[in-house]
Amino acid sequence: MNNLLVLPLLIPLCTAVLLVFLARHVRLQRVISTLSGILNIGVAAILLAQVKREGIQTLYMSGWVPPYGIVFVADMLAALLVLTTAVIGLFILLFSFRSIGEERERHYYYPLLQFLLVGVSGSFLTGDIFNLFVCFEVMLISSYALIVLGGTKVQLRESIKYMLINILSSALFVAAVAYLYGVTGALNMADLAQRVEAAGQGGVLNVIAILFMIVFALKAGLFLFFWLPGSYGAPPTAIAAVFAALLTKVGLYALMRTFTLIFYHDHGVTHTWIGVMAGATMALGAFGALAYRDIPRILNYNVLIGVGFIAFGLAAATDDSLDGAVLYLLHDMVAKGLLFLLGGMIISAAGTKQLSEMGGLIKRHPSLGWMFFATALAIAGIPPFSGFAGKLMIIRGGFEDGQYTLAALSLASSFVALYSLLRLFMAAFWGEEKPEPAVEKEPKRASDPWRLLPAAGLFVLVVLMGVGAEWIYEFAREAGNTLAQPSIYIDAVLKEE
Amino acid sequence: MELYMSLAIGVLFTVGVYLILSKSLLRIILGTSFLTHGVHLLLLTMSRLKTGAAPLLGEKADAYVDPLPQALILTSIVISFGVTSFFFVLAYKAYQKLGTDDMEQLKGEDAHE
């Protein structure tokens, strides 16, 4: 029992409720949400240290012992992800101060952002499958409101599709929970894991596993990603960055959790399918990144390449590849958040989304340019930066598992990711200088230090994660270890007090 | 009894899917409602429809029905209610601003802005 576990949920929740009452006072909203963000990082760091020191932490809500009550579980993976979420949340919040605009700030932007963080942290920490559904919904409903906030035509059009696809996948999620409850009679994940093991996975349990796979793949943009490139291009930069950094990763986390803890007995069926979907996602994401000439599309398809990569790590399911998947997941959250912030700044600096209409930005925005360049290298996995260690481990795990095709695909997709981002860099920053866009009212808005600083903060993190990979690997290995041996998780949750 | 319920749920799913695949936005929203109705009935059915008293301890019966799915359904109902009302208002706003409820005309490419 450890009451600290509920704080990553409770802090943003209380902040959000408080901010609803302060909608008119933009300054005050900013101060309060910054303070709560810092507090949240502190709590998450303490939680991580505790998990490192004492092993998996659990909290039984109202003292009801599992499987009867809802339980919150912080293993190493959940603790790492909660900390990463808190950090990204704070940096993107700081970025929003100068980019989101007063009109949106007055219309509950900050409370919605906090509610989104509630849903994300809750999904990472919960140990109950129906509670996971509820946390998903908290996250999704905030994201519906955020994606349409402002009400431009593109946003209205795209949010309809985004909502529809998520309503569908939520309905399927409930159906999957219903089937699983019908077969096992349990909702607690550790209890479910034991019961599925006892019943022997096969037949109907495999069908349910595939249904869960479809649900989480829809949320994560794994193969069933047709909704993603359009919807992530619609909202303003800060919101798109939150989505790219956090939302798909929650789906991936749910996939990792269910297919390492509950449905891991029949690799031939489930993990083969995940592998096929991962391969298809990497290939199609690479095609998309090559095909388009506008910044949002290129970045959105790069999100997909990352998703496919992590799913490949899960599909190979060796010790190395699971460690690598955790490492790469952490890197990908930070790097994609950063990439979207930089992309948004490039768009506002050039005054256009089209690569063909921009050029020569390096003279006016040198720091933005070189930061984007380095981020592109980090995403491709060039050694001094953060993407390298995770990719190396995933591919090594893939080789150990004999998945040579997928490993080759993932290397090729890294190459394409690098090519597409460097093409963006060259088109935007090199070449003939285009006249300053007329729509930019304040001169040099994109070089505004208060917008560059949060991005620079995330960038420092990307570099540190690369240079200090050894240090982070210690944590990732422990997380991967819990994934590889579900009994550690089950024993920690169902132990007699 | 479960068989009949399953058939009914199957019909609800079919109708829901058919409506979601249509062109008009209002029909799509109706389709999602049918789908969530089906899902909620599915939750109820999957916990076995055995006879028993309502889950109230005051009933002092020998057997009660399973109380857990009822709680799950109640949660899911309010969530889908909130989402559906948001969806309706979104559709209304989109109709006001974009001037159409035809999904064909709401296609993705930025050409018609």
XYZ file of C-alpha atoms in Angstrom:
610
model
C 0.000 0.000 0.000
C 1.381 3.312 -1.047
C -0.787 6.400 -1.322
C 1.761 8.139 -3.525
C 0.423 6.154 -6.459
C -2.754 8.136 -6.791
C -1.042 11.535 -6.819
C -0.057 11.569 -10.525
C -3.809 11.319 -11.096
C -4.991 13.514 -8.280
C -2.709 16.513 -8.870
C -3.828 17.234 -12.454
C -7.420 16.383 -11.545
C -7.578 18.894 -8.688
C -5.751 21.456 -10.814
C -8.233 20.980 -13.633
C -11.219 21.417 -11.330
C -9.668 24.542 -9.834
C -8.872 25.978 -13.269
C -12.468 25.576 -14.436
C -13.417 28.284 -11.943
C -10.627 30.595 -13.107
C -11.427 30.550 -16.818
C -11.326 34.350 -17.126
C -7.994 34.799 -15.369
C -5.477 33.653 -17.953
C -2.378 34.701 -15.966
C -3.534 32.864 -12.874
C -4.353 29.770 -14.924
C -0.827 29.758 -16.330
C 0.807 30.119 -12.925
C -1.299 27.412 -11.326
C -0.875 24.906 -14.136
C 2.889 25.487 -14.200
C 3.134 24.908 -10.453
C 1.026 21.776 -10.705
C 3.184 20.550 -13.577
C 6.354 20.959 -11.524
C 4.728 19.270 -8.536
C 3.640 16.431 -10.796
C 7.180 15.857 -12.042
C 8.432 15.825 -8.446
C 5.867 13.252 -7.393
C 6.534 11.077 -10.437
C 10.278 11.200 -9.751
C 9.765 10.177 -6.122
C 7.509 7.349 -7.282
C 10.132 6.173 -9.754
C 12.820 6.223 -7.066
C 10.557 4.233 -4.780
C 9.841 1.603 -7.429
C 13.569 1.363 -8.111
C 14.344 0.934 -4.412
C 11.507 -1.261 -3.196
C 10.091 -2.980 -6.267
C 6.539 -2.812 -7.599
C 4.240 -0.490 -5.655
C 0.522 -1.149 -5.295
C -2.415 0.768 -3.911
C -5.697 -0.936 -3.076
C -8.470 1.623 -3.416
C -10.443 1.946 -0.164
C -8.460 -0.976 1.184
C -10.369 -3.566 -0.855
C -7.944 -6.391 -1.520
C -7.678 -7.482 -5.184
C -9.378 -9.002 -7.091
C -12.370 -7.310 -5.425
C -11.391 -3.669 -5.577
C -9.640 -1.434 -8.063
C -5.906 -1.604 -7.686
C -3.266 0.850 -8.881
C 0.046 -0.706 -9.792
C 3.300 1.099 -10.461
C 5.873 -1.224 -11.903
C 8.990 0.195 -13.491
C 7.367 0.654 -16.907
C 4.358 2.525 -15.536
C 6.542 4.710 -13.294
C 8.863 5.610 -16.174
C 5.947 6.464 -18.436
C 4.239 8.566 -15.763
C 7.436 10.564 -15.261
C 7.884 11.034 -19.016
C 4.256 12.130 -19.335
C 4.664 14.679 -16.554
C 7.822 16.110 -18.115
C 6.357 16.353 -21.619
C 3.146 17.783 -20.155
C 5.059 20.614 -18.477
C 7.183 21.507 -21.511
C 4.217 21.565 -23.863
C 2.306 23.651 -21.321
C 5.145 26.195 -21.319
C 5.099 26.177 -25.099
C 1.343 26.840 -25.149
C 1.728 30.094 -23.209
C 3.123 31.814 -26.289
C 1.469 29.855 -29.028
C -2.081 28.829 -28.228
C -3.672 32.282 -28.185
C -5.775 34.076 -25.602
C -9.116 33.052 -27.109
C -8.465 29.355 -26.587
C -6.929 29.983 -23.167
C -10.147 31.601 -22.018
C -12.150 28.653 -23.246
C -10.833 26.047 -20.865
C -7.664 25.041 -22.707
C -5.669 24.497 -19.518
C -8.307 22.450 -17.659
C -8.722 20.225 -20.717
C -4.982 19.698 -20.936
C -4.909 18.715 -17.265
C -7.818 16.296 -17.746
C -5.915 14.736 -20.622
C -2.950 14.184 -18.307
C -5.311 12.606 -15.748
C -6.459 10.093 -18.334
C -2.962 9.298 -19.571
C -1.421 8.825 -16.120
C -4.452 6.818 -15.018
C -4.125 4.477 -17.989
C -0.492 3.860 -17.131
C -1.117 3.189 -13.456
C -4.325 1.214 -13.326
C -4.349 -2.518 -12.736
C -7.958 -3.135 -13.719
C -9.155 -3.618 -17.263
C -12.433 -1.750 -16.934
C -10.724 1.074 -15.097
C -8.347 1.203 -18.046
C -11.397 1.741 -20.271
C -12.589 4.581 -18.039
C -9.144 6.232 -18.055
C -9.057 5.873 -21.835
C -12.384 7.675 -22.011
C -11.178 10.480 -19.724
C -8.235 10.919 -22.050
C -10.301 10.647 -25.231
C -13.089 13.008 -24.207
C -10.498 15.663 -23.309
C -8.842 15.038 -26.646
C -12.167 15.464 -28.501
C -12.580 18.837 -26.865
C -8.958 19.820 -27.505
C -8.959 18.808 -31.146
C -12.014 20.943 -31.910
C -11.205 23.835 -29.550
C -11.179 26.982 -31.635
C -13.663 25.595 -34.144
C -11.932 26.289 -37.456
C -13.319 24.458 -40.475
C -10.510 21.904 -40.670
C -10.811 21.149 -36.980
C -14.577 20.616 -37.203
C -14.212 18.359 -40.199
C -11.414 16.229 -38.807
C -12.752 15.999 -35.260
C -15.929 14.343 -36.553
C -13.870 11.506 -37.988
C -11.590 11.335 -34.957
C -14.583 11.086 -32.621
C -16.363 8.499 -34.730
C -13.387 6.177 -34.913
C -12.784 6.462 -31.180
C -16.433 5.867 -30.294
C -16.264 2.719 -32.390
C -13.084 1.488 -30.783
C -14.447 2.247 -27.313
C -17.567 0.220 -28.086
C -15.341 -2.634 -29.208
C -13.298 -2.262 -26.019
C -16.438 -2.702 -23.895
C -17.468 -5.694 -26.014
C -14.026 -7.243 -25.528
C -14.239 -6.678 -21.766
C -17.704 -8.266 -21.796
C -16.443 -11.386 -23.568
C -13.424 -11.621 -21.308
C -15.613 -11.255 -18.233
C -17.971 -13.879 -19.611
C -15.136 -16.379 -20.019
C -12.993 -15.667 -16.957
C -15.251 -13.781 -14.549
C -12.484 -11.365 -13.635
C -11.542 -7.753 -14.336
C -8.343 -7.276 -12.359
C -5.396 -7.712 -14.714
C -3.264 -9.847 -12.415
C -6.262 -12.032 -11.603
C -7.120 -12.230 -15.304
C -3.572 -13.295 -16.082
C -3.826 -16.170 -13.623
C -7.222 -17.272 -14.881
C -6.214 -17.157 -18.532
C -3.161 -19.226 -17.675
C -5.289 -21.729 -15.784
C -7.873 -21.993 -18.576
C -5.166 -22.312 -21.219
C -5.128 -19.693 -23.923
C -6.626 -21.002 -27.112
C -9.971 -21.078 -28.870
C -12.211 -18.372 -27.527
C -9.480 -16.662 -25.491
C -7.451 -16.198 -28.644
C -10.435 -14.567 -30.307
C -10.774 -12.199 -27.368
C -7.052 -11.470 -27.517
C -7.371 -10.534 -31.185
C -10.340 -8.296 -30.357
C -8.234 -6.481 -27.752
C -5.475 -6.230 -30.323
C -7.845 -4.543 -32.781
C -9.080 -2.117 -30.103
C -5.604 -1.068 -28.952
C -4.254 -1.006 -32.507
C -7.018 1.471 -33.387
C -5.973 3.663 -30.467
C -2.251 3.332 -31.123
C -2.385 3.797 -34.881
C -0.872 0.353 -35.396
C -1.856 -0.602 -38.961
C -5.427 0.664 -38.331
C -4.131 4.216 -38.550
C -6.244 5.593 -41.395
C -7.742 8.186 -39.045
C -4.424 9.501 -37.738
C -2.739 11.562 -40.498
C -5.824 13.724 -41.006
C -6.802 14.300 -37.395
C -3.321 15.063 -36.059
C -2.904 17.713 -38.729
C -5.994 19.665 -37.662
C -5.355 21.154 -34.171
C -2.775 23.850 -33.299
C 0.861 22.883 -32.723
C 0.830 22.475 -28.948
C -2.223 20.194 -29.040
C -0.896 18.117 -31.928
C 2.354 17.721 -29.985
C 0.484 16.407 -26.929
C -1.402 13.968 -29.133
C 1.678 12.729 -30.953
C 3.690 12.398 -27.758
C 1.079 10.803 -25.514
C -2.105 9.432 -27.099
C -0.789 6.763 -29.443
C 1.711 5.745 -26.782
C -1.099 4.937 -24.370
C -2.466 2.491 -26.931
C 0.994 0.980 -27.287
C 1.345 0.702 -23.537
C -2.018 -1.091 -23.356
C -0.845 -3.484 -26.076
C 2.399 -4.138 -24.227
C 0.587 -4.687 -20.956
C -2.118 -7.038 -22.225
C 0.145 -9.056 -24.509
C 2.907 -9.562 -21.979
C 0.762 -10.041 -18.892
C -2.495 -11.685 -19.977
C -2.337 -13.093 -23.498
C 1.236 -14.287 -23.876
C 0.670 -18.043 -24.004
C 0.054 -18.398 -27.712
C 2.821 -16.438 -29.430
C 2.185 -18.184 -32.734
C -1.185 -16.463 -33.093
C -1.093 -13.137 -31.269
C 2.522 -12.078 -31.627
C 2.682 -13.104 -35.272
C -0.235 -10.791 -35.933
C 1.376 -7.951 -34.005
C 4.525 -8.524 -36.040
C 2.645 -8.410 -39.334
C 0.816 -5.248 -38.304
C 4.071 -3.666 -37.125
C 5.726 -4.427 -40.443
C 2.807 -3.019 -42.402
C 2.735 0.114 -40.225
C 6.434 0.762 -40.741
C 6.165 0.240 -44.495
C 3.017 2.326 -44.960
C 4.281 5.029 -42.605
C 7.474 5.183 -44.666
C 5.501 5.505 -47.906
C 3.447 8.294 -46.402
C 6.514 10.139 -45.125
C 8.017 9.956 -48.598
C 4.876 10.836 -50.499
C 3.847 14.139 -48.949
C 5.301 17.598 -49.339
C 3.611 19.312 -46.422
C 4.982 19.419 -42.893
C 2.053 18.053 -40.838
C 1.673 14.982 -43.057
C 5.382 14.176 -42.988
C 5.468 14.418 -39.200
C 2.271 12.384 -38.794
C 3.603 9.535 -40.890
C 6.797 9.655 -38.838
C 4.660 9.013 -35.743
C 3.436 5.850 -37.455
C 6.962 4.644 -38.198
C 7.746 4.979 -34.473
C 4.598 3.085 -33.501
C 5.468 0.240 -35.859
C 8.965 0.080 -34.431
C 7.813 -0.299 -30.833
C 5.246 -2.901 -31.853
C 8.032 -4.831 -33.561
C 9.885 -4.896 -30.245
C 6.755 -6.286 -28.604
C 6.216 -8.874 -31.350
C 9.733 -10.269 -31.092
C 9.219 -10.582 -27.312
C 12.762 -11.548 -26.387
C 14.406 -9.989 -23.322
C 16.466 -7.649 -25.482
C 13.630 -6.501 -27.670
C 11.349 -5.797 -24.697
C 14.070 -3.715 -23.017
C 14.557 -1.981 -26.341
C 10.831 -1.357 -26.758
C 10.721 0.350 -23.353
C 13.786 2.464 -24.165
C 12.449 3.388 -27.563
C 8.991 4.168 -26.202
C 10.490 6.690 -23.762
C 12.644 8.220 -26.503
C 9.776 8.326 -28.959
C 7.452 10.179 -26.581
C 9.983 12.945 -25.970
C 11.303 13.098 -29.525
C 7.886 13.183 -31.208
C 6.660 15.891 -28.842
C 9.774 17.894 -29.697
C 9.462 17.216 -33.427
C 5.895 18.521 -33.510
C 6.821 21.662 -31.585
C 9.668 22.350 -34.011
C 7.475 21.577 -37.012
C 4.866 24.014 -35.748
C 7.500 26.713 -35.304
C 8.773 26.134 -38.834
C 5.241 26.497 -40.198
C 4.712 29.764 -38.374
C 8.160 31.032 -39.400
C 7.555 30.294 -43.061
C 3.860 31.153 -43.041
C 3.032 28.016 -45.038
C 2.822 24.262 -44.626
C 4.063 23.443 -48.119
C 7.741 22.598 -48.524
C 7.806 24.038 -52.032
C 6.878 27.494 -50.768
C 9.541 27.833 -48.090
C 13.316 28.119 -48.043
C 16.316 29.897 -46.586
C 14.976 29.983 -43.035
C 18.413 29.207 -41.585
C 19.463 32.860 -41.808
C 16.571 34.096 -39.737
C 16.157 31.093 -37.434
C 19.510 29.358 -36.977
C 18.833 27.784 -33.568
C 15.481 26.410 -34.740
C 17.135 24.943 -37.810
C 19.994 23.172 -36.084
C 17.723 21.890 -33.366
C 15.444 20.398 -36.016
C 18.446 18.862 -37.750
C 19.644 17.209 -34.545
C 16.142 15.998 -33.727
C 15.885 14.369 -37.135
C 19.154 12.539 -36.414
C 17.797 11.494 -32.996
C 14.630 10.063 -34.531
C 16.578 8.175 -37.151
C 18.749 6.741 -34.360
C 22.165 8.274 -35.000
C 24.382 7.295 -32.040
C 24.970 10.345 -29.832
C 21.193 10.920 -29.552
C 18.433 9.066 -27.791
C 16.951 6.901 -30.547
C 19.998 4.742 -31.032
C 20.063 2.495 -27.977
C 16.404 1.505 -28.251
C 16.626 0.743 -31.961
C 19.770 -1.298 -31.470
C 18.179 -3.427 -28.766
C 14.943 -3.936 -30.683
C 16.764 -5.029 -33.816
C 19.090 -7.293 -31.849
C 16.039 -8.856 -30.214
C 14.472 -9.252 -33.649
C 17.539 -11.098 -34.922
C 17.550 -13.380 -31.865
C 13.923 -14.213 -32.615
C 14.738 -14.856 -36.281
C 12.548 -12.027 -37.583
C 14.917 -10.961 -40.328
C 12.286 -9.477 -42.642
C 10.897 -7.259 -39.927
C 14.381 -6.216 -38.836
C 15.257 -5.271 -42.410
C 11.966 -3.368 -42.724
C 12.634 -1.469 -39.513
C 16.124 -0.480 -40.653
C 14.747 0.645 -43.992
C 11.999 2.634 -42.278
C 14.610 4.390 -40.095
C 16.378 5.354 -43.264
C 13.180 6.725 -44.750
C 12.416 8.626 -41.549
C 15.833 10.259 -41.759
C 15.411 11.017 -45.451
C 11.949 12.540 -45.056
C 13.011 14.753 -42.149
C 16.242 15.869 -43.782
C 14.363 16.676 -46.965
C 12.075 18.810 -44.825
C 15.139 20.432 -43.255
C 16.787 21.151 -46.579
C 13.636 22.500 -48.198
C 12.805 24.744 -45.258
C 16.210 25.986 -44.138
C 18.471 25.890 -47.147
C 18.058 27.361 -50.565
C 16.807 30.738 -51.633
C 15.439 32.944 -48.915
C 11.747 33.683 -49.256
C 10.312 37.013 -48.088
C 9.071 37.209 -44.516
C 5.449 36.029 -44.396
C 2.930 38.799 -44.124
C 0.648 36.957 -41.731
C 3.258 37.101 -38.949
C 2.251 40.214 -37.110
C 4.940 40.255 -34.473
C 8.301 40.076 -36.174
C 10.302 36.922 -35.593
C 7.507 35.273 -33.741
C 8.957 31.817 -34.315
C 12.239 32.809 -32.716
C 10.405 34.063 -29.662
C 12.681 32.729 -26.892
C 9.696 31.671 -24.807
C 8.624 29.319 -27.556
C 12.126 28.103 -28.296
C 12.992 27.441 -24.656
C 10.486 24.648 -23.961
C 11.540 22.966 -27.192
C 15.174 23.433 -26.182
C 14.335 21.817 -22.839
C 12.932 18.753 -24.585
C 15.954 18.765 -26.883
C 18.357 18.691 -23.937
C 16.377 15.715 -22.682
C 16.783 13.943 -26.033
C 20.548 14.498 -25.876
C 20.794 13.425 -22.231
C 18.787 10.275 -22.940
C 21.289 9.460 -25.658
C 24.446 10.281 -23.726
C 23.163 8.760 -20.484
C 21.670 5.696 -22.155
C 23.632 3.463 -19.794
C 21.932 5.061 -16.825
C 18.435 4.895 -18.321
C 19.031 1.369 -19.499
C 19.195 0.230 -15.878
C 15.594 1.380 -15.445
C 14.476 0.078 -18.831
C 15.984 -3.320 -18.134
C 13.996 -3.616 -14.950
C 10.825 -2.605 -16.811
C 11.587 -5.090 -19.572
C 12.246 -7.744 -16.972
C 8.780 -7.301 -15.456
C 7.294 -7.542 -18.942
C 9.230 -10.696 -19.733
C 8.267 -12.353 -16.442
C 4.626 -11.602 -15.668
C 4.802 -13.594 -12.434
C 6.688 -10.676 -10.828
C 3.720 -8.398 -11.540
C 1.098 -10.944 -10.510
C 2.837 -11.767 -7.231
C 3.227 -8.096 -6.388
C -0.476 -7.377 -6.949
C -2.029 -10.476 -5.438
C 0.333 -10.923 -2.491
C -1.261 -11.420 0.899
C -0.748 -8.393 3.095
C -32.451 -16.951 -23.079
C -28.830 -16.028 -23.840
C -29.333 -17.247 -27.411
C -32.217 -14.839 -28.045
C -30.303 -12.001 -26.449
C -27.276 -12.794 -28.624
C -29.442 -12.709 -31.740
C -30.955 -9.395 -30.696
C -27.484 -7.964 -29.996
C -26.332 -9.237 -33.359
C -29.189 -7.366 -35.016
C -28.300 -4.192 -33.098
C -24.669 -4.478 -34.194
C -25.726 -5.034 -37.801
C -28.016 -2.026 -37.809
C -25.348 0.071 -36.116
C -22.655 -0.869 -38.617
C -25.010 -0.317 -41.549
C -25.945 3.150 -40.315
C -22.328 4.122 -39.609
C -21.428 3.282 -43.197
C -24.022 5.708 -44.573
C -23.398 9.211 -45.885
C -25.481 11.383 -43.596
C -23.857 12.420 -40.327
C -27.080 12.098 -38.337
C -27.465 8.487 -39.402
C -23.885 7.843 -38.334
C -24.566 9.185 -34.850
C -27.698 7.038 -34.645
C -25.542 4.100 -35.688
C -23.114 4.686 -32.830
C -26.076 4.736 -30.412
C -27.288 1.399 -31.741
C -23.801 0.028 -31.361
C -23.459 1.156 -27.749
C -26.914 -0.269 -26.951
C -25.736 -3.564 -28.359
C -22.544 -3.454 -26.354
C -24.367 -2.742 -23.099
C -26.786 -5.607 -23.653
C -23.792 -7.774 -24.449
C -22.231 -6.925 -21.088
C -25.468 -7.918 -19.379
C -25.811 -11.132 -21.356
C -22.239 -12.263 -20.939
C -22.651 -12.442 -17.163
C -25.261 -15.239 -17.663
C -28.951 -14.391 -17.392
C -29.756 -16.679 -14.478
C -32.818 -15.936 -12.398
C -32.221 -14.329 -9.057
C -33.329 -11.395 -6.970
C -32.300 -7.852 -7.781
C -28.937 -7.193 -6.143
C -30.404 -5.587 -3.016
C -29.568 -7.200 0.310
C -33.008 -6.210 1.613
C -34.534 -8.802 -0.720
C -33.181 -11.600 1.518
C -33.215 -14.036 -1.410
C -31.203 -17.236 -1.804
C -29.675 -16.177 -5.083
C -28.960 -12.760 -6.568
C -28.079 -11.754 -10.089
C -24.487 -10.723 -10.734
C -24.160 -7.091 -9.591
C -20.840 -6.373 -11.288
C -21.965 -6.064 -14.940
C -24.758 -3.755 -13.871
C -22.203 -1.395 -12.393
C -20.074 -1.646 -15.541
C -23.064 -0.926 -17.754
C -24.091 2.053 -15.652
C -20.591 3.485 -16.020
C -20.525 2.824 -19.726
C -23.988 4.332 -20.238
C -23.088 7.684 -18.732
C -19.814 7.785 -20.655
C -21.502 7.068 -23.957
C -24.234 9.553 -23.085
C -21.651 12.274 -22.550
C -19.810 11.371 -25.730
C -23.010 11.212 -27.794
C -24.202 14.603 -26.616
C -20.805 16.074 -27.492
C -21.014 14.398 -30.890
C -24.479 15.859 -31.533
C -23.337 19.382 -30.713
C -20.240 18.860 -32.856
C -22.419 17.748 -35.761
C -24.655 20.802 -35.262
C -21.651 23.150 -35.215
C -20.163 21.448 -38.254
C -23.455 21.811 -40.098
C -23.604 25.506 -39.246
C -20.069 26.219 -40.288
C -19.450 23.791 -43.135
C -22.994 23.830 -44.456
C -23.296 20.118 -45.107
C -23.925 16.853 -43.305
C -22.796 14.696 -46.197
C -19.655 12.749 -45.328
C -18.684 12.662 -49.004
C -18.290 16.432 -48.915
C -16.326 16.328 -45.665
C -13.437 14.491 -47.284
C -9.951 15.042 -46.023
C -7.898 16.876 -48.614
C -7.500 20.577 -48.096
C -8.664 21.436 -51.605
C -12.067 22.867 -50.749
C -11.172 25.276 -47.967
